[in-house]
């Protein structure tokens, strides 16, 4: 049989939940689809595309819209096929086989996935019992590493490090610092305005969460112009297709709509958090704690994650299961009602 590297043959395909569930709160997507008038506007613009021509390699209109919405310089932004692709490029091109990257546990699984694929060694720093990052421990781990990457606010814990703590990290380490701000629309501690002050800072953002474009696969890296030049040179030239570029450019220019959706998601997530806090108080033997979220999802720490996850699936409700807890994404009011009723049913003592 053809010999292939074990790093490849040992891989298992990514296994998203695919069954038909009535309530989908497992993927941290926005629960707002685009308004029909905006979809029509996008359709008109897509009609104008020359489909026989390659797309703009720099995705200029999308980058301009992104830069304007987030108030960052255009020459600090690179577009990717989802921030996932940018994580892959950073791991393969800004590091090399044998490099060391610091990751945290628990955090987004793709960091370790790409590190292992590109033979980059991971140094894992554990979070404390309250799932928080100890910046001094992180700084110490970075001393003999080439890079550090983590999500802020964090998927799956929903917690975040404030700007002053990020500053402490940036001032203390000289390795590459990759901050994945996929959920920073829901919190106000972005450090995108620091990319020109630090030569080792790269920030990742995505259109898949607050912007509500998970279907379009558009992510962005924000870093100083020198690193932006390197990233643009390293990526595949036509990484973002013309349709996704058009969708992102159109939607990122709808500032009021985006802010409205974001604000609404924050309010609904707080409601979900309050309701689940009440459940935690009622069933302390089953649910350990729920954390005040900085994201569009809540994380419940529980030793019964598997059991509750399975029981929810049986009632048509999908959430994300981790060994020590459940991650539940913000949905509509109706979805929250269905979820909370189901949880109540599952948790209440049976006789
Ligand atoms: C969802 C998510 C992303 C987004 O990835 P895309 O490829 O842009 O859809 C990136 N990082 C984290 C931590 C996420 O949770």
PDB file of N, CA, C and O in Angstrom, residues 129-172:
ATOM      1  N   UNK A 129      -8.512  26.554  37.560  1.00  0.00           N
ATOM      2  CA  UNK A 129      -9.780  25.865  37.818  1.00  0.00           C
ATOM      3  C   UNK A 129     -10.996  26.667  37.377  1.00  0.00           C
ATOM      4  O   UNK A 129     -12.072  26.122  37.159  1.00  0.00           O
ATOM      5  N   UNK A 130     -10.819  27.982  37.291  1.00  0.00           N
ATOM      6  CA  UNK A 130     -11.926  28.823  36.834  1.00  0.00           C
ATOM      7  C   UNK A 130     -11.807  29.123  35.351  1.00  0.00           C
ATOM      8  O   UNK A 130     -12.401  30.080  34.855  1.00  0.00           O
ATOM      9  N   UNK A 131     -10.997  28.310  34.662  1.00  0.00           N
ATOM     10  CA  UNK A 131     -10.811  28.390  33.212  1.00  0.00           C
ATOM     11  C   UNK A 131     -10.191  29.716  32.767  1.00  0.00           C
ATOM     12  O   UNK A 131     -10.351  30.137  31.618  1.00  0.00           O
ATOM     13  N   UNK A 132      -9.496  30.380  33.708  1.00  0.00           N
ATOM     14  CA  UNK A 132      -8.871  31.650  33.352  1.00  0.00           C
ATOM     15  C   UNK A 132      -7.397  31.471  33.010  1.00  0.00           C
ATOM     16  O   UNK A 132      -6.751  30.531  33.474  1.00  0.00           O
ATOM     17  N   UNK A 133      -6.907  32.417  32.204  1.00  0.00           N
ATOM     18  CA  UNK A 133      -5.506  32.377  31.791  1.00  0.00           C
ATOM     19  C   UNK A 133      -4.666  33.121  32.827  1.00  0.00           C
ATOM     20  O   UNK A 133      -4.996  34.252  33.194  1.00  0.00           O
ATOM     21  N   UNK A 134      -3.598  32.480  33.309  1.00  0.00           N
ATOM     22  CA  UNK A 134      -2.652  33.188  34.161  1.00  0.00           C
ATOM     23  C   UNK A 134      -1.551  33.741  33.263  1.00  0.00           C
ATOM     24  O   UNK A 134      -0.775  32.990  32.679  1.00  0.00           O
ATOM     25  N   UNK A 135      -1.523  35.063  33.114  1.00  0.00           N
ATOM     26  CA  UNK A 135      -0.625  35.685  32.136  1.00  0.00           C
ATOM     27  C   UNK A 135       0.849  35.437  32.485  1.00  0.00           C
ATOM     28  O   UNK A 135       1.679  35.256  31.593  1.00  0.00           O
ATOM     29  N   UNK A 136       1.176  35.362  33.771  1.00  0.00           N
ATOM     30  CA  UNK A 136       2.580  35.113  34.143  1.00  0.00           C
ATOM     31  C   UNK A 136       3.030  33.723  33.698  1.00  0.00           C
ATOM     32  O   UNK A 136       4.146  33.561  33.193  1.00  0.00           O
ATOM     33  N   UNK A 137       2.150  32.734  33.869  1.00  0.00           N
ATOM     34  CA  UNK A 137       2.468  31.379  33.392  1.00  0.00           C
ATOM     35  C   UNK A 137       2.647  31.382  31.876  1.00  0.00           C
ATOM     36  O   UNK A 137       3.555  30.739  31.330  1.00  0.00           O
ATOM     37  N   UNK A 138       1.763  32.116  31.209  1.00  0.00           N
ATOM     38  CA  UNK A 138       1.830  32.199  29.745  1.00  0.00           C
ATOM     39  C   UNK A 138       3.144  32.864  29.308  1.00  0.00           C
ATOM     40  O   UNK A 138       3.830  32.377  28.393  1.00  0.00           O
ATOM     41  N   UNK A 139       3.502  33.942  29.965  1.00  0.00           N
ATOM     42  CA  UNK A 139       4.753  34.648  29.635  1.00  0.00           C
ATOM     43  C   UNK A 139       5.939  33.706  29.812  1.00  0.00           C
ATOM     44  O   UNK A 139       6.817  33.627  28.943  1.00  0.00           O
ATOM     45  N   UNK A 140       5.938  32.962  30.895  1.00  0.00           N
ATOM     46  CA  UNK A 140       7.051  32.032  31.150  1.00  0.00           C
ATOM     47  C   UNK A 140       7.138  30.990  30.032  1.00  0.00           C
ATOM     48  O   UNK A 140       8.234  30.697  29.534  1.00  0.00           O
ATOM     49  N   UNK A 141       5.984  30.470  29.612  1.00  0.00           N
ATOM     50  CA  UNK A 141       5.991  29.437  28.557  1.00  0.00           C
ATOM     51  C   UNK A 141       6.468  29.995  27.222  1.00  0.00           C
ATOM     52  O   UNK A 141       7.001  29.265  26.392  1.00  0.00           O
ATOM     53  N   UNK A 142       6.259  31.296  27.017  1.00  0.00           N
ATOM     54  CA  UNK A 142       6.630  31.913  25.731  1.00  0.00           C
ATOM     55  C   UNK A 142       8.131  32.147  25.602  1.00  0.00           C
ATOM     56  O   UNK A 142       8.622  32.431  24.510  1.00  0.00           O
ATOM     57  N   UNK A 143       8.854  32.045  26.712  1.00  0.00           N
ATOM     58  CA  UNK A 143      10.277  32.420  26.670  1.00  0.00           C
ATOM     59  C   UNK A 143      11.087  31.559  25.715  1.00  0.00           C
ATOM     60  O   UNK A 143      12.020  32.047  25.093  1.00  0.00           O
ATOM     61  N   UNK A 144      10.753  30.269  25.609  1.00  0.00           N
ATOM     62  CA  UNK A 144      11.494  29.481  24.612  1.00  0.00           C
ATOM     63  C   UNK A 144      10.585  28.968  23.497  1.00  0.00           C
ATOM     64  O   UNK A 144      10.714  27.850  23.025  1.00  0.00           O
ATOM     65  N   UNK A 145       9.651  29.837  23.082  1.00  0.00           N
ATOM     66  CA  UNK A 145       8.749  29.477  21.985  1.00  0.00           C
ATOM     67  C   UNK A 145       8.899  30.470  20.838  1.00  0.00           C
ATOM     68  O   UNK A 145       9.443  31.564  21.015  1.00  0.00           O
ATOM     69  N   UNK A 146       8.418  30.076  19.657  1.00  0.00           N
ATOM     70  CA  UNK A 146       8.479  30.956  18.492  1.00  0.00           C
ATOM     71  C   UNK A 146       7.176  31.729  18.302  1.00  0.00           C
ATOM     72  O   UNK A 146       7.140  32.734  17.593  1.00  0.00           O
ATOM     73  N   UNK A 147       6.104  31.223  18.914  1.00  0.00           N
ATOM     74  CA  UNK A 147       4.811  31.887  18.760  1.00  0.00           C
ATOM     75  C   UNK A 147       3.876  31.461  19.885  1.00  0.00           C
ATOM     76  O   UNK A 147       4.095  30.437  20.543  1.00  0.00           O
ATOM     77  N   UNK A 148       2.857  32.278  20.109  1.00  0.00           N
ATOM     78  CA  UNK A 148       1.780  31.904  21.015  1.00  0.00           C
ATOM     79  C   UNK A 148       0.475  32.245  20.303  1.00  0.00           C
ATOM     80  O   UNK A 148       0.403  33.246  19.578  1.00  0.00           O
ATOM     81  N   UNK A 149      -0.525  31.392  20.447  1.00  0.00           N
ATOM     82  CA  UNK A 149      -1.827  31.658  19.816  1.00  0.00           C
ATOM     83  C   UNK A 149      -2.933  31.284  20.793  1.00  0.00           C
ATOM     84  O   UNK A 149      -2.865  30.260  21.464  1.00  0.00           O
ATOM     85  N   UNK A 150      -3.915  32.160  20.912  1.00  0.00           N
ATOM     86  CA  UNK A 150      -5.101  31.811  21.703  1.00  0.00           C
ATOM     87  C   UNK A 150      -6.265  32.689  21.294  1.00  0.00           C
ATOM     88  O   UNK A 150      -6.082  33.718  20.630  1.00  0.00           O
ATOM     89  N   UNK A 151      -7.477  32.261  21.650  1.00  0.00           N
ATOM     90  CA  UNK A 151      -8.648  33.049  21.314  1.00  0.00           C
ATOM     91  C   UNK A 151      -9.000  33.967  22.474  1.00  0.00           C
ATOM     92  O   UNK A 151      -8.960  33.575  23.631  1.00  0.00           O
ATOM     93  N   UNK A 152      -9.342  35.216  22.136  1.00  0.00           N
ATOM     94  CA  UNK A 152      -9.714  36.203  23.141  1.00  0.00           C
ATOM     95  C   UNK A 152     -10.827  37.091  22.615  1.00  0.00           C
ATOM     96  O   UNK A 152     -10.596  37.869  21.699  1.00  0.00           O
ATOM     97  N   UNK A 153     -12.060  37.013  23.172  1.00  0.00           N
ATOM     98  CA  UNK A 153     -12.488  36.066  24.208  1.00  0.00           C
ATOM     99  C   UNK A 153     -12.387  34.620  23.701  1.00  0.00           C
ATOM    100  O   UNK A 153     -12.357  34.383  22.505  1.00  0.00           O
ATOM    101  N   UNK A 154     -12.380  33.710  24.671  1.00  0.00           N
ATOM    102  CA  UNK A 154     -12.051  32.318  24.375  1.00  0.00           C
ATOM    103  C   UNK A 154     -13.251  31.474  23.956  1.00  0.00           C
ATOM    104  O   UNK A 154     -14.298  31.495  24.591  1.00  0.00           O
ATOM    105  N   UNK A 155     -13.051  30.715  22.893  1.00  0.00           N
ATOM    106  CA  UNK A 155     -13.916  29.589  22.549  1.00  0.00           C
ATOM    107  C   UNK A 155     -13.179  28.338  23.036  1.00  0.00           C
ATOM    108  O   UNK A 155     -12.077  28.093  22.560  1.00  0.00           O
ATOM    109  N   UNK A 156     -13.684  27.568  23.965  1.00  0.00           N
ATOM    110  CA  UNK A 156     -15.075  27.483  24.420  1.00  0.00           C
ATOM    111  C   UNK A 156     -15.410  28.137  25.775  1.00  0.00           C
ATOM    112  O   UNK A 156     -16.558  28.075  26.170  1.00  0.00           O
ATOM    113  N   UNK A 157     -14.477  28.746  26.480  1.00  0.00           N
ATOM    114  CA  UNK A 157     -14.811  29.114  27.875  1.00  0.00           C
ATOM    115  C   UNK A 157     -15.716  30.344  27.985  1.00  0.00           C
ATOM    116  O   UNK A 157     -16.318  30.569  29.025  1.00  0.00           O
ATOM    117  N   UNK A 158     -15.767  31.181  26.944  1.00  0.00           N
ATOM    118  CA  UNK A 158     -16.535  32.435  26.913  1.00  0.00           C
ATOM    119  C   UNK A 158     -15.884  33.561  27.718  1.00  0.00           C
ATOM    120  O   UNK A 158     -16.446  34.651  27.817  1.00  0.00           O
ATOM    121  N   UNK A 159     -14.707  33.300  28.278  1.00  0.00           N
ATOM    122  CA  UNK A 159     -14.027  34.309  29.101  1.00  0.00           C
ATOM    123  C   UNK A 159     -12.984  35.057  28.279  1.00  0.00           C
ATOM    124  O   UNK A 159     -12.517  34.573  27.252  1.00  0.00           O
ATOM    125  N   UNK A 160     -12.592  36.234  28.784  1.00  0.00           N
ATOM    126  CA  UNK A 160     -11.626  37.021  28.024  1.00  0.00           C
ATOM    127  C   UNK A 160     -10.564  37.653  28.887  1.00  0.00           C
ATOM    128  O   UNK A 160     -10.727  37.797  30.095  1.00  0.00           O
ATOM    129  N   UNK A 161      -9.452  37.999  28.230  1.00  0.00           N
ATOM    130  CA  UNK A 161      -8.387  38.745  28.910  1.00  0.00           C
ATOM    131  C   UNK A 161      -8.542  40.210  28.524  1.00  0.00           C
ATOM    132  O   UNK A 161      -8.597  40.527  27.335  1.00  0.00           O
ATOM    133  N   UNK A 162      -8.564  41.124  29.519  1.00  0.00           N
ATOM    134  CA  UNK A 162      -8.685  42.546  29.187  1.00  0.00           C
ATOM    135  C   UNK A 162      -7.401  43.108  28.561  1.00  0.00           C
ATOM    136  O   UNK A 162      -6.344  42.492  28.650  1.00  0.00           O
ATOM    137  N   UNK A 163      -7.532  44.262  27.941  1.00  0.00           N
ATOM    138  CA  UNK A 163      -6.414  44.871  27.218  1.00  0.00           C
ATOM    139  C   UNK A 163      -5.149  45.021  28.058  1.00  0.00           C
ATOM    140  O   UNK A 163      -4.039  44.801  27.560  1.00  0.00           O
ATOM    141  N   UNK A 164      -5.302  45.396  29.318  1.00  0.00           N
ATOM    142  CA  UNK A 164      -4.083  45.612  30.118  1.00  0.00           C
ATOM    143  C   UNK A 164      -3.305  44.315  30.319  1.00  0.00           C
ATOM    144  O   UNK A 164      -2.066  44.332  30.371  1.00  0.00           O
ATOM    145  N   UNK A 165      -4.013  43.190  30.359  1.00  0.00           N
ATOM    146  CA  UNK A 165      -3.334  41.903  30.489  1.00  0.00           C
ATOM    147  C   UNK A 165      -2.659  41.503  29.169  1.00  0.00           C
ATOM    148  O   UNK A 165      -1.577  40.934  29.163  1.00  0.00           O
ATOM    149  N   UNK A 166      -3.315  41.816  28.061  1.00  0.00           N
ATOM    150  CA  UNK A 166      -2.711  41.561  26.741  1.00  0.00           C
ATOM    151  C   UNK A 166      -1.457  42.423  26.597  1.00  0.00           C
ATOM    152  O   UNK A 166      -0.428  41.972  26.088  1.00  0.00           O
ATOM    153  N   UNK A 167      -1.534  43.639  27.085  1.00  0.00           N
ATOM    154  CA  UNK A 167      -0.371  44.540  26.991  1.00  0.00           C
ATOM    155  C   UNK A 167       0.804  43.975  27.776  1.00  0.00           C
ATOM    156  O   UNK A 167       1.953  44.002  27.330  1.00  0.00           O
ATOM    157  N   UNK A 168       0.479  43.440  28.952  1.00  0.00           N
ATOM    158  CA  UNK A 168       1.526  42.855  29.788  1.00  0.00           C
ATOM    159  C   UNK A 168       2.222  41.708  29.032  1.00  0.00           C
ATOM    160  O   UNK A 168       3.450  41.603  29.041  1.00  0.00           O
ATOM    161  N   UNK A 169       1.425  40.887  28.367  1.00  0.00           N
ATOM    162  CA  UNK A 169       1.981  39.779  27.578  1.00  0.00           C
ATOM    163  C   UNK A 169       2.845  40.319  26.437  1.00  0.00           C
ATOM    164  O   UNK A 169       3.988  39.900  26.251  1.00  0.00           O
ATOM    165  N   UNK A 170       2.302  41.281  25.686  1.00  0.00           N
ATOM    166  CA  UNK A 170       3.023  41.812  24.519  1.00  0.00           C
ATOM    167  C   UNK A 170       4.346  42.459  24.921  1.00  0.00           C
ATOM    168  O   UNK A 170       5.350  42.339  24.221  1.00  0.00           O
ATOM    169  N   UNK A 171       4.343  43.140  26.066  1.00  0.00           N
ATOM    170  CA  UNK A 171       5.569  43.813  26.519  1.00  0.00           C
ATOM    171  C   UNK A 171       6.604  42.818  27.033  1.00  0.00           C
ATOM    172  O   UNK A 171       7.800  43.105  27.016  1.00  0.00           O
ATOM    173  N   UNK A 172       6.147  41.644  27.480  1.00  0.00           N
ATOM    174  CA  UNK A 172       7.070  40.710  28.141  1.00  0.00           C
ATOM    175  C   UNK A 172       7.648  39.654  27.199  1.00  0.00           C
ATOM    176  O   UNK A 172       8.646  39.026  27.533  1.00  0.00           O
TER     177      UNK A 172
END
